[in-house]
GROMACS .gro file of C-alpha atoms in nm:
model
  395
    1MET     CA    1  13.618   7.408   8.304
    2ARG     CA    2  13.265   7.282   8.240
    3LEU     CA    3  13.229   7.180   8.603
    4ARG     CA    4  13.342   7.525   8.718
    5ARG     CA    5  13.076   7.684   8.500
    6HIS     CA    6  12.802   7.476   8.667
    7PRO     CA    7  12.880   7.466   9.040
    8LEU     CA    8  12.516   7.428   9.145
    9ARG     CA    9  12.461   7.143   8.902
   10LEU     CA   10  12.774   6.969   9.034
   11ARG     CA   11  12.652   7.007   9.392
   12LEU     CA   12  12.313   6.863   9.307
   13THR     CA   13  12.481   6.575   9.122
   14LEU     CA   14  12.700   6.490   9.422
   15LEU     CA   15  12.398   6.518   9.650
   16TYR     CA   16  12.195   6.278   9.435
   17CYS     CA   17  12.489   6.034   9.419
   18LEU     CA   18  12.546   6.051   9.795
   19VAL     CA   19  12.181   5.980   9.866
   20SER     CA   20  12.179   5.688   9.622
   21VAL     CA   21  12.501   5.532   9.757
   22MET     CA   22  12.392   5.572  10.118
   23SER     CA   23  12.054   5.417  10.039
   24SER     CA   24  12.223   5.123   9.866
   25ALA     CA   25  12.464   5.075  10.157
   26VAL     CA   26  12.182   5.081  10.410
   27LEU     CA   27  11.990   4.831  10.197
   28LEU     CA   28  12.291   4.595  10.196
   29VAL     CA   29  12.331   4.625  10.572
   30ILE     CA   30  11.962   4.546  10.624
   31MET     CA   31  11.982   4.244  10.394
   32TRP     CA   32  12.294   4.115  10.575
   33ALA     CA   33  12.129   4.163  10.914
   34LEU     CA   34  11.816   3.979  10.803
   35ALA     CA   35  12.019   3.693  10.658
   36THR     CA   36  12.223   3.662  10.978
   37SER     CA   37  11.916   3.661  11.200
   38LEU     CA   38  11.751   3.396  10.985
   39ASP     CA   39  12.059   3.172  11.002
   40MET     CA   40  12.073   3.205  11.380
   41GLY     CA   41  11.702   3.134  11.426
   42VAL     CA   42  11.682   2.813  11.218
   43PRO     CA   43  11.717   2.501  11.447
   44PRO     CA   44  11.973   2.239  11.345
   45MET     CA   45  11.841   1.955  11.136
   46PRO     CA   46  11.838   1.617  11.325
   47LEU     CA   47  12.089   1.370  11.193
   48PRO     CA   48  11.944   1.044  11.064
   49ARG     CA   49  12.001   0.747  11.293
   50PRO     CA   50  12.270   0.520  11.149
   51PRO     CA   51  12.152   0.171  11.058
   52ALA     CA   52  12.247  -0.125  11.269
   53PRO     CA   53  12.589  -0.252  11.194
   54VAL     CA   54  12.589  -0.546  10.966
   55SER     CA   55  12.872  -0.787  10.978
   56PRO     CA   56  13.056  -0.775  10.657
   57PRO     CA   57  13.068  -1.094  10.468
   58ALA     CA   58  13.378  -1.302  10.508
   59ASP     CA   59  13.597  -1.372  10.220
   60ALA     CA   60  13.695  -1.716  10.111
   61ARG     CA   61  13.951  -1.738  10.381
   62GLY     CA   62  13.695  -1.649  10.649
   63VAL     CA   63  13.840  -1.298  10.720
   64PRO     CA   64  13.570  -1.026  10.745
   65ALA     CA   65  13.584  -0.747  10.486
   66PRO     CA   66  13.672  -0.393  10.604
   67ARG     CA   67  13.375  -0.166  10.701
   68PRO     CA   68  13.322   0.125  10.462
   69VAL     CA   69  13.376   0.472  10.616
   70PRO     CA   70  13.080   0.712  10.556
   71GLU     CA   71  13.159   1.018  10.343
   72MET     CA   72  13.119   1.368  10.506
   73ASP     CA   73  12.995   1.674  10.307
   74VAL     CA   74  13.224   1.942  10.445
   75GLY     CA   75  13.100   2.214  10.205
   76VAL     CA   76  12.746   2.225  10.336
   77GLY     CA   77  12.673   2.524  10.573
   78VAL     CA   78  13.012   2.692  10.520
   79VAL     CA   79  12.980   3.058  10.408
   80GLU     CA   80  13.231   3.188  10.163
   81THR     CA   81  13.292   3.519  10.336
   82SER     CA   82  13.538   3.657  10.086
   83GLY     CA   83  13.314   3.605   9.786
   84GLY     CA   84  12.997   3.711   9.975
   85LEU     CA   85  13.138   4.059  10.064
   86ALA     CA   86  13.325   4.130   9.743
   87ARG     CA   87  13.027   4.104   9.513
   88PRO     CA   88  12.801   4.354   9.701
   89LEU     CA   89  13.088   4.603   9.723
   90ILE     CA   90  13.147   4.576   9.348
   91ALA     CA   91  12.773   4.629   9.290
   92LEU     CA   92  12.780   4.932   9.521
   93ALA     CA   93  13.071   5.087   9.328
   94ILE     CA   94  12.888   5.034   8.998
   95MET     CA   95  12.577   5.191   9.151
   96ALA     CA   96  12.779   5.497   9.256
   97VAL     CA   97  12.904   5.551   8.899
   98ILE     CA   98  12.552   5.514   8.759
   99SER     CA   99  12.420   5.753   9.023
  100LEU     CA  100  12.675   6.016   8.922
  101PHE     CA  101  12.569   5.994   8.558
  102LEU     CA  102  12.196   5.998   8.633
  103GLY     CA  103  12.239   6.274   8.893
  104TRP     CA  104  12.415   6.494   8.637
  105LEU     CA  105  12.131   6.444   8.389
  106ILE     CA  106  11.859   6.505   8.650
  107ALA     CA  107  12.031   6.818   8.786
  108GLY     CA  108  12.063   6.957   8.434
  109ARG     CA  109  11.695   6.890   8.368
  110VAL     CA  110  11.590   7.058   8.692
  111LEU     CA  111  11.814   7.364   8.639
  112ARG     CA  112  11.730   7.412   8.272
  113PRO     CA  113  11.450   7.668   8.339
  114VAL     CA  114  11.684   7.862   8.569
  115LEU     CA  115  11.951   7.878   8.298
  116THR     CA  116  11.688   7.989   8.046
  117MET     CA  117  11.570   8.270   8.275
  118THR     CA  118  11.929   8.378   8.341
  119GLU     CA  119  12.008   8.404   7.969
  120ARG     CA  120  11.694   8.607   7.900
  121LEU     CA  121  11.756   8.840   8.192
  122HIS     CA  122  12.109   8.907   8.063
  123GLN     CA  123  11.953   9.022   7.734
  124ILE     CA  124  11.703   9.264   7.894
  125SER     CA  125  11.808   9.626   7.934
  126ASP     CA  126  11.642   9.967   7.948
  127ARG     CA  127  11.587   9.948   7.571
  128ASN     CA  128  11.388   9.624   7.573
  129VAL     CA  129  11.248   9.622   7.926
  130HIS     CA  130  10.909   9.542   7.770
  131GLU     CA  131  11.021   9.182   7.711
  132ARG     CA  132  10.917   8.911   7.956
  133LEU     CA  133  11.044   8.567   8.053
  134ALA     CA  134  10.706   8.402   7.985
  135LEU     CA  135  10.820   8.062   8.114
  136PRO     CA  136  10.588   7.796   7.962
  137GLY     CA  137  10.446   7.492   8.136
  138ARG     CA  138  10.223   7.423   8.432
  139ARG     CA  139  10.251   7.611   8.756
  140THR     CA  140  10.557   7.514   8.961
  141GLU     CA  141  10.794   7.690   9.198
  142LEU     CA  142  11.016   7.794   8.907
  143LYS     CA  143  10.721   7.921   8.703
  144ASP     CA  144  10.604   8.123   9.004
  145LEU     CA  145  10.954   8.270   9.024
  146ALA     CA  146  10.946   8.356   8.653
  147ASP     CA  147  10.602   8.518   8.689
  148THR     CA  148  10.729   8.719   8.985
  149VAL     CA  149  11.024   8.842   8.778
  150ASP     CA  150  10.783   8.933   8.495
  151GLY     CA  151  10.576   9.136   8.739
  152LEU     CA  152  10.890   9.311   8.860
  153LEU     CA  153  10.986   9.390   8.500
  154GLY     CA  154  10.638   9.531   8.440
  155ARG     CA  155  10.665   9.763   8.740
  156LEU     CA  156  11.014   9.862   8.632
  157GLU     CA  157  10.888   9.945   8.282
  158THR     CA  158  10.612  10.160   8.427
  159ALA     CA  159  10.860  10.343   8.652
  160LEU     CA  160  11.100  10.402   8.362
  161ASP     CA  161  10.822  10.538   8.143
  162ALA     CA  162  10.707  10.770   8.422
  163HIS     CA  163  11.066  10.882   8.476
  164LYS     CA  164  11.109  10.962   8.106
  165ARG     CA  165  10.785  11.159   8.100
  166PHE     CA  166  10.886  11.342   8.416
  167VAL     CA  167  11.224  11.440   8.273
  168ALA     CA  168  11.066  11.553   7.946
  169ASN     CA  169  10.801  11.762   8.122
  170ALA     CA  170  11.055  11.911   8.364
  171ALA     CA  171  11.280  12.006   8.074
  172HIS     CA  172  10.986  12.171   7.900
  173GLU     CA  173  10.882  12.360   8.214
  174LEU     CA  174  11.236  12.486   8.268
  175ARG     CA  175  11.294  12.571   7.903
  176THR     CA  176  10.996  12.809   7.882
  177PRO     CA  177  11.117  13.060   8.146
  178LEU     CA  178  11.469  13.043   8.006
  179THR     CA  179  11.336  13.143   7.663
  180VAL     CA  180  11.136  13.429   7.811
  181GLU     CA  181  11.435  13.548   8.015
  182ARG     CA  182  11.654  13.552   7.706
  183ALA     CA  183  11.395  13.751   7.514
  184LEU     CA  184  11.363  14.006   7.796
  185LEU     CA  185  11.739  14.047   7.811
  186GLU     CA  186  11.776  14.089   7.434
  187GLU     CA  187  11.485  14.329   7.394
  188PRO     CA  188  11.649  14.644   7.542
  189LEU     CA  189  11.980  14.559   7.380
  190ILE     CA  190  11.824  14.541   7.036
  191ASP     CA  191  11.609  14.853   7.084
  192PRO     CA  192  11.831  15.161   7.044
  193ASP     CA  193  11.564  15.382   7.207
  194ALA     CA  194  11.546  15.175   7.526
  195ASP     CA  195  11.558  15.388   7.836
  196LEU     CA  196  11.581  15.329   8.209
  197ALA     CA  197  11.208  15.259   8.241
  198THR     CA  198  11.234  14.984   7.982
  199PHE     CA  199  11.523  14.817   8.164
  200ARG     CA  200  11.336  14.846   8.495
  201ALA     CA  201  11.020  14.689   8.354
  202ASN     CA  202  11.217  14.401   8.202
  203PHE     CA  203  11.404  14.344   8.526
  204GLU     CA  204  11.077  14.327   8.720
  205ARG     CA  205  10.947  14.063   8.481
  206LEU     CA  206  11.275  13.875   8.510
  207LEU     CA  207  11.244  13.875   8.889
  208ALA     CA  208  10.890  13.734   8.866
  209ILE     CA  209  11.004  13.462   8.627
  210SER     CA  210  11.300  13.379   8.848
  211GLU     CA  211  11.070  13.351   9.151
  212ARG     CA  212  10.838  13.111   8.968
  213ARG     CA  213  11.133  12.902   8.855
  214GLY     CA  214  11.256  12.885   9.214
  215GLN     CA  215  10.911  12.762   9.319
  216LEU     CA  216  10.930  12.497   9.049
  217LEU     CA  217  11.268  12.375   9.168
  218GLU     CA  218  11.145  12.368   9.527
  219SER     CA  219  10.845  12.162   9.420
  220LEU     CA  220  11.069  11.921   9.231
  221LEU     CA  221  11.289  11.875   9.537
  222THR     CA  222  10.984  11.819   9.758
  223LEU     CA  223  10.847  11.562   9.515
  224SER     CA  224  11.179  11.380   9.503
  225SER     CA  225  11.222  11.375   9.882
  226SER     CA  226  10.865  11.259   9.944
  227GLU     CA  227  10.894  10.976   9.691
  228HIS     CA  228  11.208  10.845   9.867
  229GLY     CA  229  11.034  10.826  10.207
  230ARG     CA  230  10.990  11.044  10.512
  231GLY     CA  231  11.199  11.143  10.806
  232ALA     CA  232  11.150  11.067  11.173
  233ASP     CA  233  10.790  10.996  11.277
  234ASP     CA  234  10.607  11.235  11.508
  235LEU     CA  235  10.244  11.228  11.618
  236VAL     CA  236  10.089  11.506  11.409
  237ASP     CA  237   9.738  11.633  11.483
  238LEU     CA  238   9.575  11.663  11.141
  239ALA     CA  239   9.287  11.870  11.277
  240ASP     CA  240   9.514  12.143  11.416
  241LEU     CA  241   9.732  12.135  11.104
  242THR     CA  242   9.428  12.168  10.875
  243GLU     CA  243   9.285  12.457  11.078
  244LEU     CA  244   9.619  12.639  11.074
  245THR     CA  245   9.658  12.593  10.698
  246LEU     CA  246   9.311  12.726  10.622
  247ARG     CA  247   9.356  13.019  10.861
  248GLU     CA  248   9.669  13.127  10.673
  249ARG     CA  249   9.476  13.115  10.344
  250ALA     CA  250   9.164  13.288  10.473
  251PRO     CA  251   9.250  13.628  10.311
  252GLU     CA  252   9.290  13.466   9.968
  253ALA     CA  253   8.964  13.275  10.008
  254GLU     CA  254   8.785  13.592  10.118
  255ARG     CA  255   8.927  13.783   9.822
  256ARG     CA  256   8.783  13.520   9.586
  257GLY     CA  257   8.450  13.517   9.769
  258LEU     CA  258   8.478  13.154   9.879
  259ARG     CA  259   8.295  12.997  10.173
  260VAL     CA  260   8.521  12.766  10.376
  261THR     CA  261   8.365  12.500  10.601
  262THR     CA  262   8.556  12.254  10.818
  263TRP     CA  263   8.453  11.957  11.032
  264LEU     CA  264   8.749  11.848  11.242
  265GLN     CA  265   8.790  11.563  11.487
  266PRO     CA  266   9.122  11.575  11.674
  267ALA     CA  267   9.328  11.279  11.557
  268ARG     CA  268   9.702  11.231  11.550
  269VAL     CA  269   9.882  11.025  11.288
  270PRO     CA  270  10.251  10.927  11.276
  271GLY     CA  271  10.444  11.112  11.012
  272ASP     CA  272  10.674  11.393  10.911
  273PRO     CA  273  10.519  11.728  11.015
  274ILE     CA  274  10.687  11.917  10.729
  275LEU     CA  275  10.566  11.677  10.461
  276LEU     CA  276  10.216  11.654  10.607
  277GLY     CA  277  10.204  12.033  10.620
  278ARG     CA  278  10.303  12.048  10.254
  279LEU     CA  279  10.031  11.795  10.170
  280LEU     CA  280   9.768  12.015  10.333
  281VAL     CA  281   9.907  12.332  10.174
  282ASN     CA  282   9.889  12.179   9.828
  283LEU     CA  283   9.536  12.046   9.881
  284CYS     CA  284   9.408  12.378  10.015
  285ASP     CA  285   9.582  12.584   9.746
  286ASN     CA  286   9.439  12.355   9.479
  287ALA     CA  287   9.089  12.390   9.627
  288ILE     CA  288   9.114  12.771   9.644
  289HIS     CA  289   9.286  12.847   9.312
  290HIS     CA  290   9.083  12.603   9.100
  291ASN     CA  291   8.747  12.730   9.219
  292VAL     CA  292   8.477  12.962   9.097
  293PRO     CA  293   8.377  13.301   9.245
  294GLY     CA  294   8.136  13.244   9.530
  295GLY     CA  295   8.222  12.876   9.548
  296THR     CA  296   8.287  12.658   9.852
  297VAL     CA  297   8.581  12.476  10.009
  298GLU     CA  298   8.508  12.190  10.250
  299ALA     CA  299   8.773  12.027  10.470
  300SER     CA  300   8.720  11.752  10.725
  301VAL     CA  301   8.922  11.519  10.948
  302LEU     CA  302   8.718  11.219  11.064
  303ARG     CA  303   8.789  10.884  11.230
  304ALA     CA  304   8.621  10.587  11.066
  305PHE     CA  305   8.690  10.212  11.053
  306GLY     CA  306   9.033  10.234  11.212
  307ARG     CA  307   9.149  10.516  10.986
  308VAL     CA  308   9.186  10.892  10.992
  309VAL     CA  309   9.029  11.033  10.676
  310LEU     CA  310   9.132  11.378  10.555
  311THR     CA  311   8.893  11.517  10.294
  312VAL     CA  312   8.928  11.840  10.096
  313ALA     CA  313   8.653  11.923   9.847
  314ASN     CA  314   8.592  12.229   9.633
  315THR     CA  315   8.354  12.353   9.371
  316GLY     CA  316   8.481  12.457   9.031
  317GLU     CA  317   8.490  12.347   8.672
  318ARG     CA  318   8.340  12.007   8.599
  319ILE     CA  319   8.607  11.742   8.563
  320PRO     CA  320   8.550  11.432   8.346
  321PRO     CA  321   8.589  11.116   8.559
  322ASP     CA  322   8.846  10.973   8.319
  323GLN     CA  323   9.069  11.280   8.370
  324VAL     CA  324   9.093  11.261   8.752
  325ASP     CA  325   9.385  11.016   8.768
  326ARG     CA  326   9.580  11.221   8.513
  327LEU     CA  327   9.571  11.525   8.743
  328PHE     CA  328   9.792  11.341   8.994
  329GLU     CA  329  10.070  11.292   8.740
  330PRO     CA  330  10.359  11.546   8.736
  331PHE     CA  331  10.305  11.855   8.516
  332GLN     CA  332   9.949  11.759   8.430
  333ARG     CA  333   9.668  12.015   8.443
  334LEU     CA  334   9.309  12.007   8.324
  335HIS     CA  335   9.371  12.302   8.094
  336ARG     CA  336   9.734  12.384   8.031
  337THR     CA  337   9.812  12.756   8.062
  338ALA     CA  338  10.151  12.890   7.969
  339ASP     CA  339  10.186  13.156   8.238
  340ASP     CA  340   9.938  13.091   8.517
  341GLY     CA  341  10.197  13.054   8.795
  342HIS     CA  342  10.122  12.683   8.844
  343HIS     CA  343  10.332  12.391   8.727
  344GLY     CA  344  10.104  12.092   8.776
  345LEU     CA  345  10.308  11.941   9.061
  346GLY     CA  346  10.076  12.007   9.355
  347LEU     CA  347   9.862  11.692   9.339
  348SER     CA  348  10.154  11.472   9.237
  349ILE     CA  349  10.335  11.586   9.554
  350VAL     CA  350  10.021  11.507   9.753
  351ARG     CA  351  10.014  11.154   9.612
  352ALA     CA  352  10.386  11.099   9.684
  353ILE     CA  353  10.355  11.222  10.045
  354ALA     CA  354  10.047  11.007  10.104
  355HIS     CA  355  10.226  10.702   9.966
  356ALA     CA  356  10.529  10.771  10.186
  357HIS     CA  357  10.302  10.773  10.494
  358GLY     CA  358  10.123  10.450  10.404
  359ALA     CA  359   9.799  10.637  10.334
  360THR     CA  360   9.539  10.561  10.068
  361LEU     CA  361   9.454  10.846   9.831
  362THR     CA  362   9.128  10.855   9.635
  363ALA     CA  363   8.971  11.131   9.428
  364HIS     CA  364   8.649  11.179   9.235
  365PRO     CA  365   8.468  11.471   9.071
  366HIS     CA  366   8.249  11.688   9.291
  367PRO     CA  367   7.878  11.667   9.200
  368ASP     CA  368   7.860  12.047   9.161
  369GLY     CA  369   8.191  12.066   8.974
  370GLY     CA  370   8.537  12.060   9.118
  371LEU     CA  371   8.724  11.781   9.292
  372VAL     CA  372   8.698  11.575   9.611
  373VAL     CA  373   9.026  11.433   9.748
  374GLU     CA  374   9.035  11.183  10.036
  375VAL     CA  375   9.353  11.072  10.214
  376ALA     CA  376   9.304  10.785  10.461
  377PHE     CA  377   9.583  10.742  10.718
  378PRO     CA  378   9.614  10.434  10.942
  379LEU     CA  379   9.488  10.510  11.291
  380VAL     CA  380   9.731  10.455  11.579
  381ALA     CA  381   9.587  10.326  11.906
  382GLY     CA  382   9.590  10.593  12.176
  383ALA     CA  383   9.652  10.876  11.927
  384VAL     CA  384   9.299  11.017  11.924
  385GLU     CA  385   9.115  11.263  12.142
  386ASP     CA  386   8.747  11.308  12.203
  387GLY     CA  387   8.550  11.596  12.065
  388ALA     CA  388   8.499  11.773  11.735
  389HIS     CA  389   8.434  12.127  11.631
  390VAL     CA  390   8.297  12.305  11.326
  391VAL     CA  391   8.449  12.623  11.191
  392THR     CA  392   8.275  12.818  10.917
  393ASP     CA  393   8.434  13.118  10.745
  394GLY     CA  394   8.225  13.321  10.507
  395GLY     CA  395   8.358  13.531  10.230
   0.00000   0.00000   0.00000
C-alpha cells in the first residue's frame, strides 16, 4: 500500500538501482577484460636449466641408488573459474540490495519539497487564497516552481478580489433602480387621489429607469465578452472608424459647445470590428460627457515605432493623478452621482477590449483638466496606407 501511494518515488528508486547495478556490472566486465589481456600479454617465464646429472653414489653392494624425481607444482597458473565468478556475482547482488535502499532514501529526499507543496496546495481554497508556499532554501528548479505557483496564487487572489468587488457593485447598481421602481409602483396605489396623469407620469419614469437598466445589462455583457477574448480578426481601419464615431456624435458635441479636432493617419489593425467600435464609442462618449462647456475633444490615430496609437483627449475637471487608474475599474467614477445615466463601466470596457486585442492602454490627466487616453495597437506589416488628414469641427 505504501508503494502504491508513492509511484514516482518507486520509479526513481528502481531507476537509481538499475543505474547502480549496470555500472557495477560494466565495471566487473572491464576488470575481467583487463585481467585477461594482461594474462595473455605476459611472456612465459624461462625454465631454469637442470643441473648436470650426477651419478648417485653406490651402496655397499655397488648398486647405484635410484635418481630422485623432481616435484611439479601443478597449482601454479591454474585459475579457479568457479570461485572467481561466484564472488563477483555475490558482490553484485549485495550491491543491488544496497542500491535499492539508498535509492529509496535519495528519492524521498528529492521529492520531499514536492510532497510539501502538494499538501499546502490541498489546504488552499478561496477562503485562504492569500497563503503562499514560501518554499525555503536556495534557488533550485523546485524553488522556482514554488515561486511560480506563489505568483499564480497572487494573480488568482487579485482576480477573486476584483470579482467580488464587481459582483458587489453590480448588485448595488441593480438594486437602486429596483427600489425606485417599487416606490413608483406603490405611490399611486397608496395615494387615494391618484388620477390618470399620476399613473402616466410614473409609467414614463419607469420606462426611463427600465431603459437605463437595459443599458447597464448590455454594458455588463459587453464587458464579460471582451474580457473572454474577441471573435474572428478583420483588418479594421481605425481612422475611418474614429471619424465615423465622431460624426455620429457631432450634434451632441455641438449642443455642448465643444470643439472637436482629429488628426488621422489611415492604419488598419487586426481585431473585432464590433468591439473596436464599442471601444471608440466609449472613449468618445466619455470625452464628450465629462467635459466643460466650450471645451475641446482631440482624437488622433498615428503610426509610431511599429505601433498604431489611438489617442482621445478632452478638457474637463482636473483629475488627481492617483485617481486615474481607479477610473478604469468597474462602477468607478470620479464623483458618484445616483441618477446621472452613467454606470462607471465605459472605461473598464475600454480596458478589457484593449487587453483582448493585445494593445497597451495608458492614461494620464490632461494639463488643462480632463483625461488623455492612449491605446497602442501592434502594427501589422502591409496594413497601412499613406496620407493623413485633419478634420476640425467647431461648436
